[in-house]
Amino acid sequence: MENEERLSLEQIRAFLQGSGEVRFQAHNRRELYEWVNQTLRQQDYGRLKREGKGWVRLYLAKMTGLRRRRWRG
């Protein structure tokens, strides 16, 4: 898993509004969840307001195919 640069909420919003089918490809579930946790930390998810959390959740769901009611950071 490569360390990606942090996306801003505006970049996440633009990605979600303009992209087709894109997915994060992990070798196993552990790598997938490590990427999710890294993304949550990079976005400082716990400090985001409701709208920001919503964009991050949509981004994670689109990139991983996982559907979760609450992402934990």
Coordinates of C-alpha atoms in Angstrom, one line a residue:
M1 CA 0.0 0.0 0.0
E2 CA 1.5 3.3 -1.0
N3 CA 1.2 6.5 1.1
E4 CA -1.0 8.9 -0.9
E5 CA -1.2 12.6 -0.4
R6 CA -4.1 13.9 1.6
L7 CA -7.1 15.1 -0.4
S8 CA -9.0 18.2 0.7
L9 CA -12.7 17.9 1.2
E10 CA -13.2 20.0 -2.0
Q11 CA -11.1 17.5 -3.9
I12 CA -13.1 14.6 -2.5
R13 CA -16.4 16.3 -3.4
A14 CA -15.1 17.0 -7.0
F15 CA -14.0 13.4 -7.3
L16 CA -17.4 12.0 -6.2
Q17 CA -19.3 14.3 -8.5
G18 CA -17.2 13.7 -11.6
S19 CA -15.8 10.1 -11.5
G20 CA -17.1 6.9 -12.9
E21 CA -16.1 3.5 -11.5
V22 CA -12.9 3.7 -9.4
R23 CA -11.9 1.4 -6.6
F24 CA -9.0 0.9 -4.2
Q25 CA -7.5 -2.5 -4.9
A26 CA -6.2 -4.2 -1.8
H27 CA -4.4 -7.5 -1.6
N28 CA -6.4 -8.5 1.5
R29 CA -8.9 -7.2 4.0
R30 CA -6.2 -6.1 6.4
E31 CA -4.7 -3.8 3.7
L32 CA -8.1 -2.5 2.8
Y33 CA -8.9 -1.6 6.4
E34 CA -5.4 -0.1 6.9
W35 CA -6.2 2.2 3.9
V36 CA -9.6 3.2 5.4
N37 CA -8.0 4.0 8.8
Q38 CA -5.2 6.0 7.1
T39 CA -7.7 8.0 5.1
L40 CA -9.8 8.7 8.3
R41 CA -6.7 9.9 10.1
Q42 CA -5.6 12.0 7.2
Q43 CA -9.0 13.7 7.0
D44 CA -9.1 14.2 10.9
Y45 CA -12.5 12.6 10.7
G46 CA -13.4 13.0 14.3
R47 CA -13.1 16.8 14.0
L48 CA -15.0 17.2 10.8
K49 CA -18.5 18.7 10.8
R50 CA -21.4 16.7 9.6
E51 CA -21.1 17.6 5.9
G52 CA -17.4 16.8 5.8
K53 CA -18.0 13.4 7.5
G54 CA -20.7 12.7 4.9
W55 CA -18.3 13.4 2.0
V56 CA -15.6 11.2 3.6
R57 CA -18.0 8.4 4.1
L58 CA -19.2 8.6 0.5
Y59 CA -15.6 8.6 -0.7
L60 CA -14.7 5.5 1.4
A61 CA -17.8 3.7 0.2
K62 CA -17.0 4.4 -3.4
M63 CA -13.4 3.6 -3.2
T64 CA -13.8 0.3 -1.2
G65 CA -17.2 -0.9 -2.1
L66 CA -17.8 -1.2 1.7
R67 CA -21.1 0.2 3.0
R68 CA -21.0 1.2 6.7
R69 CA -23.4 3.4 8.6
R70 CA -20.6 4.8 10.7
W71 CA -16.9 5.0 10.0
R72 CA -14.7 5.2 13.0
G73 CA -11.6 7.3 13.1

